[in-house]
């Protein structure tokens, strides 16, 4: 696959990048992150102001972490691939990110588990620049195009590759552009840096609202996801290192209790009520647009935190279609190690 940024790095460079990620982390109050201490559980979010990861901050805002007697520090990185690196390095105890990373990491000998599966669909959309919308109408036209993702190796990258190969386009036939999210993504599209790209709300709402882009592939709904990917594709989750889950079952249970309560709260409230609970700056100065963004994506959340077995199986199937690592080891991948429902099952009973 061709990219606009170098994909090769020495081991030293990778280590440096991980160290940089750790030092650059911002917690939900704007401070820096450090090693876990004083019983604090550190959770990295792959973009804390993205609607797809809204349950993380909302749980804090609703006071459910404190209700469980937990000290939780929310940190943020713009892309799931970076968040994953910080977890592996031991800088945090959990990540709120896409479930598919747990499958990809197993091919590398790493074991992480989704302990709360918040969504059964990606909550993403492939957006096409307004000036390209007439000629680029589906992933079948990806060949020769510049396609934006948050970063190479992120779930937006995975989904872009999946759409390409499912529509007869090789991943080497288009250029992958690291376009980030939010205003960075919008600016990249504005200046012609990308023809189309994978992103989330509230970026989707801003692009559509300003007429700068149109939705090409809708994956914020179950119907759209099944059409695009042949089935459900579990996304937003709380995933943690398997050894941590095993050694800290009481803490994990409390986290599950808090997140499941939040997921239930979301189902019982309107977008305006949800938006009102979030920090004001998440609206980016446009409260109505933020409310719409939540309304457009809110159906992605499942309400109970339970992973559907067929959804996990479809995620593996989709990844195997474009990832050589997953394809080669598909028969040996143990999905039972990539997620557990034991904690959310108890949370539902509490």
PDB file of N, CA, C and O in Angstrom, residues 277-350:
ATOM      1  N   UNK A 277     -24.775  17.225  28.794  1.00  0.00           N
ATOM      2  CA  UNK A 277     -23.920  16.635  29.822  1.00  0.00           C
ATOM      3  C   UNK A 277     -22.433  16.688  29.454  1.00  0.00           C
ATOM      4  O   UNK A 277     -21.567  16.498  30.307  1.00  0.00           O
ATOM      5  N   UNK A 278     -22.138  16.926  28.187  1.00  0.00           N
ATOM      6  CA  UNK A 278     -20.755  16.916  27.721  1.00  0.00           C
ATOM      7  C   UNK A 278     -20.105  18.288  27.915  1.00  0.00           C
ATOM      8  O   UNK A 278     -20.798  19.305  28.005  1.00  0.00           O
ATOM      9  N   UNK A 279     -18.768  18.331  27.986  1.00  0.00           N
ATOM     10  CA  UNK A 279     -18.089  19.622  28.113  1.00  0.00           C
ATOM     11  C   UNK A 279     -18.482  20.556  26.968  1.00  0.00           C
ATOM     12  O   UNK A 279     -18.611  20.125  25.823  1.00  0.00           O
ATOM     13  N   UNK A 280     -18.655  21.824  27.282  1.00  0.00           N
ATOM     14  CA  UNK A 280     -19.118  22.793  26.288  1.00  0.00           C
ATOM     15  C   UNK A 280     -18.196  22.895  25.086  1.00  0.00           C
ATOM     16  O   UNK A 280     -18.657  23.087  23.951  1.00  0.00           O
ATOM     17  N   UNK A 281     -16.890  22.731  25.300  1.00  0.00           N
ATOM     18  CA  UNK A 281     -15.951  22.903  24.180  1.00  0.00           C
ATOM     19  C   UNK A 281     -16.021  21.761  23.169  1.00  0.00           C
ATOM     20  O   UNK A 281     -15.510  21.892  22.059  1.00  0.00           O
ATOM     21  N   UNK A 282     -16.673  20.653  23.524  1.00  0.00           N
ATOM     22  CA  UNK A 282     -16.821  19.556  22.574  1.00  0.00           C
ATOM     23  C   UNK A 282     -17.724  19.954  21.414  1.00  0.00           C
ATOM     24  O   UNK A 282     -17.667  19.359  20.343  1.00  0.00           O
ATOM     25  N   UNK A 283     -18.562  20.950  21.620  1.00  0.00           N
ATOM     26  CA  UNK A 283     -19.474  21.409  20.589  1.00  0.00           C
ATOM     27  C   UNK A 283     -18.788  22.284  19.553  1.00  0.00           C
ATOM     28  O   UNK A 283     -19.368  22.585  18.510  1.00  0.00           O
ATOM     29  N   UNK A 284     -17.561  22.698  19.830  1.00  0.00           N
ATOM     30  CA  UNK A 284     -16.808  23.502  18.870  1.00  0.00           C
ATOM     31  C   UNK A 284     -17.499  24.804  18.512  1.00  0.00           C
ATOM     32  O   UNK A 284     -17.352  25.303  17.391  1.00  0.00           O
ATOM     33  N   UNK A 285     -18.244  25.374  19.459  1.00  0.00           N
ATOM     34  CA  UNK A 285     -18.889  26.647  19.218  1.00  0.00           C
ATOM     35  C   UNK A 285     -20.227  26.562  18.505  1.00  0.00           C
ATOM     36  O   UNK A 285     -20.845  27.584  18.220  1.00  0.00           O
ATOM     37  N   UNK A 286     -20.681  25.351  18.201  1.00  0.00           N
ATOM     38  CA  UNK A 286     -21.968  25.182  17.510  1.00  0.00           C
ATOM     39  C   UNK A 286     -22.758  24.081  18.200  1.00  0.00           C
ATOM     40  O   UNK A 286     -22.695  22.907  17.832  1.00  0.00           O
ATOM     41  N   UNK A 287     -23.509  24.481  19.215  1.00  0.00           N
ATOM     42  CA  UNK A 287     -24.242  23.518  20.036  1.00  0.00           C
ATOM     43  C   UNK A 287     -25.260  22.720  19.232  1.00  0.00           C
ATOM     44  O   UNK A 287     -25.431  21.513  19.444  1.00  0.00           O
ATOM     45  N   UNK A 288     -25.936  23.373  18.300  1.00  0.00           N
ATOM     46  CA  UNK A 288     -26.945  22.691  17.499  1.00  0.00           C
ATOM     47  C   UNK A 288     -26.323  21.641  16.583  1.00  0.00           C
ATOM     48  O   UNK A 288     -26.866  20.545  16.400  1.00  0.00           O
ATOM     49  N   UNK A 289     -25.184  21.982  16.004  1.00  0.00           N
ATOM     50  CA  UNK A 289     -24.500  21.031  15.128  1.00  0.00           C
ATOM     51  C   UNK A 289     -24.009  19.829  15.921  1.00  0.00           C
ATOM     52  O   UNK A 289     -24.094  18.684  15.463  1.00  0.00           O
ATOM     53  N   UNK A 290     -23.517  20.075  17.133  1.00  0.00           N
ATOM     54  CA  UNK A 290     -23.045  18.981  17.982  1.00  0.00           C
ATOM     55  C   UNK A 290     -24.200  18.066  18.372  1.00  0.00           C
ATOM     56  O   UNK A 290     -24.076  16.844  18.365  1.00  0.00           O
ATOM     57  N   UNK A 291     -25.332  18.664  18.682  1.00  0.00           N
ATOM     58  CA  UNK A 291     -26.522  17.876  19.008  1.00  0.00           C
ATOM     59  C   UNK A 291     -26.928  17.007  17.819  1.00  0.00           C
ATOM     60  O   UNK A 291     -27.285  15.840  17.979  1.00  0.00           O
ATOM     61  N   UNK A 292     -26.856  17.575  16.616  1.00  0.00           N
ATOM     62  CA  UNK A 292     -27.186  16.804  15.418  1.00  0.00           C
ATOM     63  C   UNK A 292     -26.194  15.660  15.217  1.00  0.00           C
ATOM     64  O   UNK A 292     -26.580  14.543  14.846  1.00  0.00           O
ATOM     65  N   UNK A 293     -24.917  15.939  15.458  1.00  0.00           N
ATOM     66  CA  UNK A 293     -23.883  14.915  15.307  1.00  0.00           C
ATOM     67  C   UNK A 293     -24.162  13.735  16.231  1.00  0.00           C
ATOM     68  O   UNK A 293     -24.042  12.570  15.834  1.00  0.00           O
ATOM     69  N   UNK A 294     -24.555  14.025  17.460  1.00  0.00           N
ATOM     70  CA  UNK A 294     -24.891  12.961  18.411  1.00  0.00           C
ATOM     71  C   UNK A 294     -26.118  12.200  17.923  1.00  0.00           C
ATOM     72  O   UNK A 294     -26.153  10.962  17.937  1.00  0.00           O
ATOM     73  N   UNK A 295     -27.116  12.933  17.457  1.00  0.00           N
ATOM     74  CA  UNK A 295     -28.334  12.295  16.974  1.00  0.00           C
ATOM     75  C   UNK A 295     -28.092  11.383  15.782  1.00  0.00           C
ATOM     76  O   UNK A 295     -28.704  10.316  15.662  1.00  0.00           O
ATOM     77  N   UNK A 296     -27.173  11.783  14.899  1.00  0.00           N
ATOM     78  CA  UNK A 296     -26.876  10.991  13.709  1.00  0.00           C
ATOM     79  C   UNK A 296     -26.122   9.704  14.028  1.00  0.00           C
ATOM     80  O   UNK A 296     -26.178   8.734  13.259  1.00  0.00           O
ATOM     81  N   UNK A 297     -25.387   9.698  15.136  1.00  0.00           N
ATOM     82  CA  UNK A 297     -24.543   8.538  15.455  1.00  0.00           C
ATOM     83  C   UNK A 297     -25.012   7.712  16.648  1.00  0.00           C
ATOM     84  O   UNK A 297     -24.516   6.607  16.867  1.00  0.00           O
ATOM     85  N   UNK A 298     -25.944   8.232  17.413  1.00  0.00           N
ATOM     86  CA  UNK A 298     -26.259   7.627  18.707  1.00  0.00           C
ATOM     87  C   UNK A 298     -26.808   6.206  18.619  1.00  0.00           C
ATOM     88  O   UNK A 298     -26.666   5.415  19.561  1.00  0.00           O
ATOM     89  N   UNK A 299     -27.402   5.838  17.500  1.00  0.00           N
ATOM     90  CA  UNK A 299     -27.957   4.487  17.383  1.00  0.00           C
ATOM     91  C   UNK A 299     -26.868   3.420  17.348  1.00  0.00           C
ATOM     92  O   UNK A 299     -27.152   2.225  17.488  1.00  0.00           O
ATOM     93  N   UNK A 300     -25.624   3.827  17.169  1.00  0.00           N
ATOM     94  CA  UNK A 300     -24.534   2.857  17.121  1.00  0.00           C
ATOM     95  C   UNK A 300     -24.315   2.169  18.462  1.00  0.00           C
ATOM     96  O   UNK A 300     -23.832   1.037  18.520  1.00  0.00           O
ATOM     97  N   UNK A 301     -24.670   2.834  19.571  1.00  0.00           N
ATOM     98  CA  UNK A 301     -24.421   2.274  20.896  1.00  0.00           C
ATOM     99  C   UNK A 301     -25.474   1.228  21.258  1.00  0.00           C
ATOM    100  O   UNK A 301     -26.666   1.446  21.056  1.00  0.00           O
ATOM    101  N   UNK A 302     -25.016   0.083  21.790  1.00  0.00           N
ATOM    102  CA  UNK A 302     -25.897  -1.069  21.946  1.00  0.00           C
ATOM    103  C   UNK A 302     -26.708  -1.101  23.237  1.00  0.00           C
ATOM    104  O   UNK A 302     -27.625  -1.904  23.382  1.00  0.00           O
ATOM    105  N   UNK A 303     -26.360  -0.289  24.208  1.00  0.00           N
ATOM    106  CA  UNK A 303     -27.172  -0.209  25.416  1.00  0.00           C
ATOM    107  C   UNK A 303     -26.819  -1.177  26.523  1.00  0.00           C
ATOM    108  O   UNK A 303     -27.208  -0.965  27.671  1.00  0.00           O
ATOM    109  N   UNK A 304     -26.077  -2.250  26.218  1.00  0.00           N
ATOM    110  CA  UNK A 304     -25.797  -3.243  27.266  1.00  0.00           C
ATOM    111  C   UNK A 304     -24.328  -3.666  27.358  1.00  0.00           C
ATOM    112  O   UNK A 304     -23.941  -4.375  28.287  1.00  0.00           O
ATOM    113  N   UNK A 305     -23.501  -3.260  26.397  1.00  0.00           N
ATOM    114  CA  UNK A 305     -22.075  -3.588  26.463  1.00  0.00           C
ATOM    115  C   UNK A 305     -21.710  -4.994  26.051  1.00  0.00           C
ATOM    116  O   UNK A 305     -20.564  -5.413  26.203  1.00  0.00           O
ATOM    117  N   UNK A 306     -22.674  -5.743  25.517  1.00  0.00           N
ATOM    118  CA  UNK A 306     -22.442  -7.148  25.180  1.00  0.00           C
ATOM    119  C   UNK A 306     -21.954  -7.307  23.743  1.00  0.00           C
ATOM    120  O   UNK A 306     -22.544  -6.754  22.808  1.00  0.00           O
ATOM    121  N   UNK A 307     -20.882  -8.064  23.575  1.00  0.00           N
ATOM    122  CA  UNK A 307     -20.392  -8.399  22.244  1.00  0.00           C
ATOM    123  C   UNK A 307     -21.271  -9.488  21.637  1.00  0.00           C
ATOM    124  O   UNK A 307     -21.565 -10.495  22.276  1.00  0.00           O
ATOM    125  N   UNK A 308     -21.686  -9.282  20.407  1.00  0.00           N
ATOM    126  CA  UNK A 308     -22.424 -10.313  19.675  1.00  0.00           C
ATOM    127  C   UNK A 308     -21.408 -11.216  18.982  1.00  0.00           C
ATOM    128  O   UNK A 308     -20.525 -10.731  18.263  1.00  0.00           O
ATOM    129  N   UNK A 309     -21.540 -12.527  19.177  1.00  0.00           N
ATOM    130  CA  UNK A 309     -20.567 -13.470  18.626  1.00  0.00           C
ATOM    131  C   UNK A 309     -20.447 -13.354  17.107  1.00  0.00           C
ATOM    132  O   UNK A 309     -19.346 -13.396  16.553  1.00  0.00           O
ATOM    133  N   UNK A 310     -21.582 -13.184  16.428  1.00  0.00           N
ATOM    134  CA  UNK A 310     -21.531 -13.102  14.972  1.00  0.00           C
ATOM    135  C   UNK A 310     -20.849 -11.814  14.504  1.00  0.00           C
ATOM    136  O   UNK A 310     -20.249 -11.771  13.423  1.00  0.00           O
ATOM    137  N   UNK A 311     -20.917 -10.771  15.326  1.00  0.00           N
ATOM    138  CA  UNK A 311     -20.262  -9.515  14.987  1.00  0.00           C
ATOM    139  C   UNK A 311     -18.744  -9.676  15.062  1.00  0.00           C
ATOM    140  O   UNK A 311     -18.008  -9.206  14.189  1.00  0.00           O
ATOM    141  N   UNK A 312     -18.260 -10.346  16.104  1.00  0.00           N
ATOM    142  CA  UNK A 312     -16.827 -10.593  16.237  1.00  0.00           C
ATOM    143  C   UNK A 312     -16.327 -11.450  15.079  1.00  0.00           C
ATOM    144  O   UNK A 312     -15.247 -11.211  14.523  1.00  0.00           O
ATOM    145  N   UNK A 313     -17.121 -12.447  14.700  1.00  0.00           N
ATOM    146  CA  UNK A 313     -16.740 -13.323  13.588  1.00  0.00           C
ATOM    147  C   UNK A 313     -16.673 -12.550  12.276  1.00  0.00           C
ATOM    148  O   UNK A 313     -15.783 -12.783  11.449  1.00  0.00           O
ATOM    149  N   UNK A 314     -17.596 -11.616  12.086  1.00  0.00           N
ATOM    150  CA  UNK A 314     -17.571 -10.828  10.846  1.00  0.00           C
ATOM    151  C   UNK A 314     -16.373  -9.882  10.829  1.00  0.00           C
ATOM    152  O   UNK A 314     -15.780  -9.640   9.767  1.00  0.00           O
ATOM    153  N   UNK A 315     -16.005  -9.343  11.994  1.00  0.00           N
ATOM    154  CA  UNK A 315     -14.829  -8.474  12.062  1.00  0.00           C
ATOM    155  C   UNK A 315     -13.586  -9.246  11.620  1.00  0.00           C
ATOM    156  O   UNK A 315     -12.753  -8.731  10.862  1.00  0.00           O
ATOM    157  N   UNK A 316     -13.463 -10.485  12.079  1.00  0.00           N
ATOM    158  CA  UNK A 316     -12.337 -11.330  11.675  1.00  0.00           C
ATOM    159  C   UNK A 316     -12.371 -11.581  10.170  1.00  0.00           C
ATOM    160  O   UNK A 316     -11.347 -11.491   9.485  1.00  0.00           O
ATOM    161  N   UNK A 317     -13.550 -11.876   9.652  1.00  0.00           N
ATOM    162  CA  UNK A 317     -13.714 -12.143   8.223  1.00  0.00           C
ATOM    163  C   UNK A 317     -13.309 -10.926   7.389  1.00  0.00           C
ATOM    164  O   UNK A 317     -12.601 -11.048   6.382  1.00  0.00           O
ATOM    165  N   UNK A 318     -13.753  -9.746   7.819  1.00  0.00           N
ATOM    166  CA  UNK A 318     -13.442  -8.510   7.090  1.00  0.00           C
ATOM    167  C   UNK A 318     -11.940  -8.231   7.126  1.00  0.00           C
ATOM    168  O   UNK A 318     -11.335  -7.912   6.092  1.00  0.00           O
ATOM    169  N   UNK A 319     -11.332  -8.352   8.296  1.00  0.00           N
ATOM    170  CA  UNK A 319      -9.892  -8.099   8.413  1.00  0.00           C
ATOM    171  C   UNK A 319      -9.088  -9.056   7.540  1.00  0.00           C
ATOM    172  O   UNK A 319      -8.094  -8.663   6.917  1.00  0.00           O
ATOM    173  N   UNK A 320      -9.522 -10.301   7.483  1.00  0.00           N
ATOM    174  CA  UNK A 320      -8.804 -11.307   6.700  1.00  0.00           C
ATOM    175  C   UNK A 320      -8.848 -11.029   5.202  1.00  0.00           C
ATOM    176  O   UNK A 320      -8.004 -11.513   4.445  1.00  0.00           O
ATOM    177  N   UNK A 321      -9.809 -10.225   4.772  1.00  0.00           N
ATOM    178  CA  UNK A 321      -9.943  -9.932   3.348  1.00  0.00           C
ATOM    179  C   UNK A 321      -8.845  -9.002   2.830  1.00  0.00           C
ATOM    180  O   UNK A 321      -8.561  -8.989   1.642  1.00  0.00           O
ATOM    181  N   UNK A 322      -8.243  -8.211   3.728  1.00  0.00           N
ATOM    182  CA  UNK A 322      -7.222  -7.277   3.260  1.00  0.00           C
ATOM    183  C   UNK A 322      -5.910  -7.331   4.044  1.00  0.00           C
ATOM    184  O   UNK A 322      -4.896  -6.818   3.580  1.00  0.00           O
ATOM    185  N   UNK A 323      -5.925  -7.930   5.231  1.00  0.00           N
ATOM    186  CA  UNK A 323      -4.725  -7.972   6.063  1.00  0.00           C
ATOM    187  C   UNK A 323      -3.991  -9.305   5.900  1.00  0.00           C
ATOM    188  O   UNK A 323      -4.506 -10.349   6.294  1.00  0.00           O
ATOM    189  N   UNK A 324      -2.797  -9.297   5.329  1.00  0.00           N
ATOM    190  CA  UNK A 324      -2.027 -10.541   5.169  1.00  0.00           C
ATOM    191  C   UNK A 324      -1.772 -11.226   6.506  1.00  0.00           C
ATOM    192  O   UNK A 324      -1.829 -12.455   6.600  1.00  0.00           O
ATOM    193  N   UNK A 325      -1.499 -10.423   7.554  1.00  0.00           N
ATOM    194  CA  UNK A 325      -1.222 -10.998   8.862  1.00  0.00           C
ATOM    195  C   UNK A 325      -2.413 -11.786   9.393  1.00  0.00           C
ATOM    196  O   UNK A 325      -2.279 -12.905   9.899  1.00  0.00           O
ATOM    197  N   UNK A 326      -3.614 -11.206   9.251  1.00  0.00           N
ATOM    198  CA  UNK A 326      -4.822 -11.877   9.740  1.00  0.00           C
ATOM    199  C   UNK A 326      -5.187 -13.042   8.829  1.00  0.00           C
ATOM    200  O   UNK A 326      -5.557 -14.118   9.302  1.00  0.00           O
ATOM    201  N   UNK A 327      -5.052 -12.846   7.531  1.00  0.00           N
ATOM    202  CA  UNK A 327      -5.400 -13.898   6.573  1.00  0.00           C
ATOM    203  C   UNK A 327      -4.545 -15.141   6.783  1.00  0.00           C
ATOM    204  O   UNK A 327      -5.046 -16.264   6.784  1.00  0.00           O
ATOM    205  N   UNK A 328      -3.251 -14.941   6.985  1.00  0.00           N
ATOM    206  CA  UNK A 328      -2.332 -16.066   7.160  1.00  0.00           C
ATOM    207  C   UNK A 328      -2.588 -16.826   8.456  1.00  0.00           C
ATOM    208  O   UNK A 328      -2.372 -18.030   8.529  1.00  0.00           O
ATOM    209  N   UNK A 329      -3.051 -16.121   9.480  1.00  0.00           N
ATOM    210  CA  UNK A 329      -3.234 -16.751  10.792  1.00  0.00           C
ATOM    211  C   UNK A 329      -4.699 -16.912  11.181  1.00  0.00           C
ATOM    212  O   UNK A 329      -5.011 -17.216  12.333  1.00  0.00           O
ATOM    213  N   UNK A 330      -5.610 -16.689  10.219  1.00  0.00           N
ATOM    214  CA  UNK A 330      -7.039 -16.708  10.529  1.00  0.00           C
ATOM    215  C   UNK A 330      -7.471 -17.974  11.247  1.00  0.00           C
ATOM    216  O   UNK A 330      -8.217 -17.929  12.231  1.00  0.00           O
ATOM    217  N   UNK A 331      -6.994 -19.125  10.779  1.00  0.00           N
ATOM    218  CA  UNK A 331      -7.382 -20.395  11.382  1.00  0.00           C
ATOM    219  C   UNK A 331      -6.892 -20.545  12.800  1.00  0.00           C
ATOM    220  O   UNK A 331      -7.471 -21.304  13.595  1.00  0.00           O
ATOM    221  N   UNK A 332      -5.822 -19.818  13.139  1.00  0.00           N
ATOM    222  CA  UNK A 332      -5.259 -19.941  14.479  1.00  0.00           C
ATOM    223  C   UNK A 332      -5.669 -18.846  15.430  1.00  0.00           C
ATOM    224  O   UNK A 332      -5.271 -18.845  16.605  1.00  0.00           O
ATOM    225  N   UNK A 333      -6.463 -17.893  14.954  1.00  0.00           N
ATOM    226  CA  UNK A 333      -6.906 -16.804  15.824  1.00  0.00           C
ATOM    227  C   UNK A 333      -8.048 -17.282  16.717  1.00  0.00           C
ATOM    228  O   UNK A 333      -9.036 -17.834  16.243  1.00  0.00           O
ATOM    229  N   UNK A 334      -7.882 -17.069  18.001  1.00  0.00           N
ATOM    230  CA  UNK A 334      -8.884 -17.490  18.992  1.00  0.00           C
ATOM    231  C   UNK A 334      -9.704 -16.268  19.394  1.00  0.00           C
ATOM    232  O   UNK A 334      -9.275 -15.456  20.212  1.00  0.00           O
ATOM    233  N   UNK A 335     -10.888 -16.129  18.817  1.00  0.00           N
ATOM    234  CA  UNK A 335     -11.727 -14.965  19.100  1.00  0.00           C
ATOM    235  C   UNK A 335     -12.145 -14.897  20.570  1.00  0.00           C
ATOM    236  O   UNK A 335     -12.402 -13.818  21.088  1.00  0.00           O
ATOM    237  N   UNK A 336     -12.205 -16.049  21.235  1.00  0.00           N
ATOM    238  CA  UNK A 336     -12.622 -16.059  22.639  1.00  0.00           C
ATOM    239  C   UNK A 336     -11.643 -15.301  23.528  1.00  0.00           C
ATOM    240  O   UNK A 336     -11.993 -14.894  24.644  1.00  0.00           O
ATOM    241  N   UNK A 337     -10.427 -15.117  23.028  1.00  0.00           N
ATOM    242  CA  UNK A 337      -9.438 -14.364  23.794  1.00  0.00           C
ATOM    243  C   UNK A 337      -9.470 -12.877  23.479  1.00  0.00           C
ATOM    244  O   UNK A 337      -8.799 -12.078  24.131  1.00  0.00           O
ATOM    245  N   UNK A 338     -10.245 -12.482  22.465  1.00  0.00           N
ATOM    246  CA  UNK A 338     -10.291 -11.073  22.069  1.00  0.00           C
ATOM    247  C   UNK A 338     -11.421 -10.301  22.747  1.00  0.00           C
ATOM    248  O   UNK A 338     -11.464  -9.076  22.665  1.00  0.00           O
ATOM    249  N   UNK A 339     -12.319 -11.000  23.392  1.00  0.00           N
ATOM    250  CA  UNK A 339     -13.390 -10.317  24.126  1.00  0.00           C
ATOM    251  C   UNK A 339     -13.937 -11.233  25.203  1.00  0.00           C
ATOM    252  O   UNK A 339     -13.777 -12.460  25.160  1.00  0.00           O
ATOM    253  N   UNK A 340     -14.586 -10.640  26.184  1.00  0.00           N
ATOM    254  CA  UNK A 340     -15.272 -11.400  27.223  1.00  0.00           C
ATOM    255  C   UNK A 340     -16.567 -10.681  27.576  1.00  0.00           C
ATOM    256  O   UNK A 340     -16.620  -9.449  27.550  1.00  0.00           O
ATOM    257  N   UNK A 341     -17.593 -11.456  27.863  1.00  0.00           N
ATOM    258  CA  UNK A 341     -18.874 -10.862  28.283  1.00  0.00           C
ATOM    259  C   UNK A 341     -19.142 -11.068  29.765  1.00  0.00           C
ATOM    260  O   UNK A 341     -20.205 -10.684  30.264  1.00  0.00           O
ATOM    261  N   UNK A 342     -18.182 -11.653  30.485  1.00  0.00           N
ATOM    262  CA  UNK A 342     -18.427 -11.998  31.877  1.00  0.00           C
ATOM    263  C   UNK A 342     -18.695 -10.774  32.751  1.00  0.00           C
ATOM    264  O   UNK A 342     -19.524 -10.827  33.676  1.00  0.00           O
ATOM    265  N   UNK A 343     -18.032  -9.668  32.478  1.00  0.00           N
ATOM    266  CA  UNK A 343     -18.183  -8.500  33.325  1.00  0.00           C
ATOM    267  C   UNK A 343     -19.481  -7.745  33.041  1.00  0.00           C
ATOM    268  O   UNK A 343     -20.169  -7.296  33.956  1.00  0.00           O
ATOM    269  N   UNK A 344     -19.817  -7.601  31.758  1.00  0.00           N
ATOM    270  CA  UNK A 344     -21.068  -6.888  31.438  1.00  0.00           C
ATOM    271  C   UNK A 344     -22.284  -7.709  31.835  1.00  0.00           C
ATOM    272  O   UNK A 344     -23.339  -7.167  32.150  1.00  0.00           O
ATOM    273  N   UNK A 345     -22.138  -9.032  31.827  1.00  0.00           N
ATOM    274  CA  UNK A 345     -23.252  -9.902  32.243  1.00  0.00           C
ATOM    275  C   UNK A 345     -23.579  -9.658  33.720  1.00  0.00           C
ATOM    276  O   UNK A 345     -24.750  -9.562  34.111  1.00  0.00           O
ATOM    277  N   UNK A 346     -22.542  -9.511  34.529  1.00  0.00           N
ATOM    278  CA  UNK A 346     -22.759  -9.222  35.960  1.00  0.00           C
ATOM    279  C   UNK A 346     -23.249  -7.793  36.158  1.00  0.00           C
ATOM    280  O   UNK A 346     -24.040  -7.515  37.051  1.00  0.00           O
ATOM    281  N   UNK A 347     -22.761  -6.884  35.305  1.00  0.00           N
ATOM    282  CA  UNK A 347     -23.172  -5.481  35.423  1.00  0.00           C
ATOM    283  C   UNK A 347     -24.660  -5.337  35.163  1.00  0.00           C
ATOM    284  O   UNK A 347     -25.358  -4.539  35.808  1.00  0.00           O
ATOM    285  N   UNK A 348     -25.178  -6.120  34.211  1.00  0.00           N
ATOM    286  CA  UNK A 348     -26.620  -6.065  33.888  1.00  0.00           C
ATOM    287  C   UNK A 348     -27.464  -6.546  35.072  1.00  0.00           C
ATOM    288  O   UNK A 348     -28.600  -6.128  35.236  1.00  0.00           O
ATOM    289  N   UNK A 349     -26.881  -7.432  35.869  1.00  0.00           N
ATOM    290  CA  UNK A 349     -27.627  -7.996  36.984  1.00  0.00           C
ATOM    291  C   UNK A 349     -27.605  -7.087  38.215  1.00  0.00           C
ATOM    292  O   UNK A 349     -28.441  -7.212  39.098  1.00  0.00           O
ATOM    293  N   UNK A 350     -26.634  -6.186  38.243  1.00  0.00           N
ATOM    294  CA  UNK A 350     -26.465  -5.342  39.434  1.00  0.00           C
ATOM    295  C   UNK A 350     -27.455  -4.184  39.469  1.00  0.00           C
ATOM    296  O   UNK A 350     -28.095  -3.868  38.468  1.00  0.00           O
TER     297      UNK A 350
END
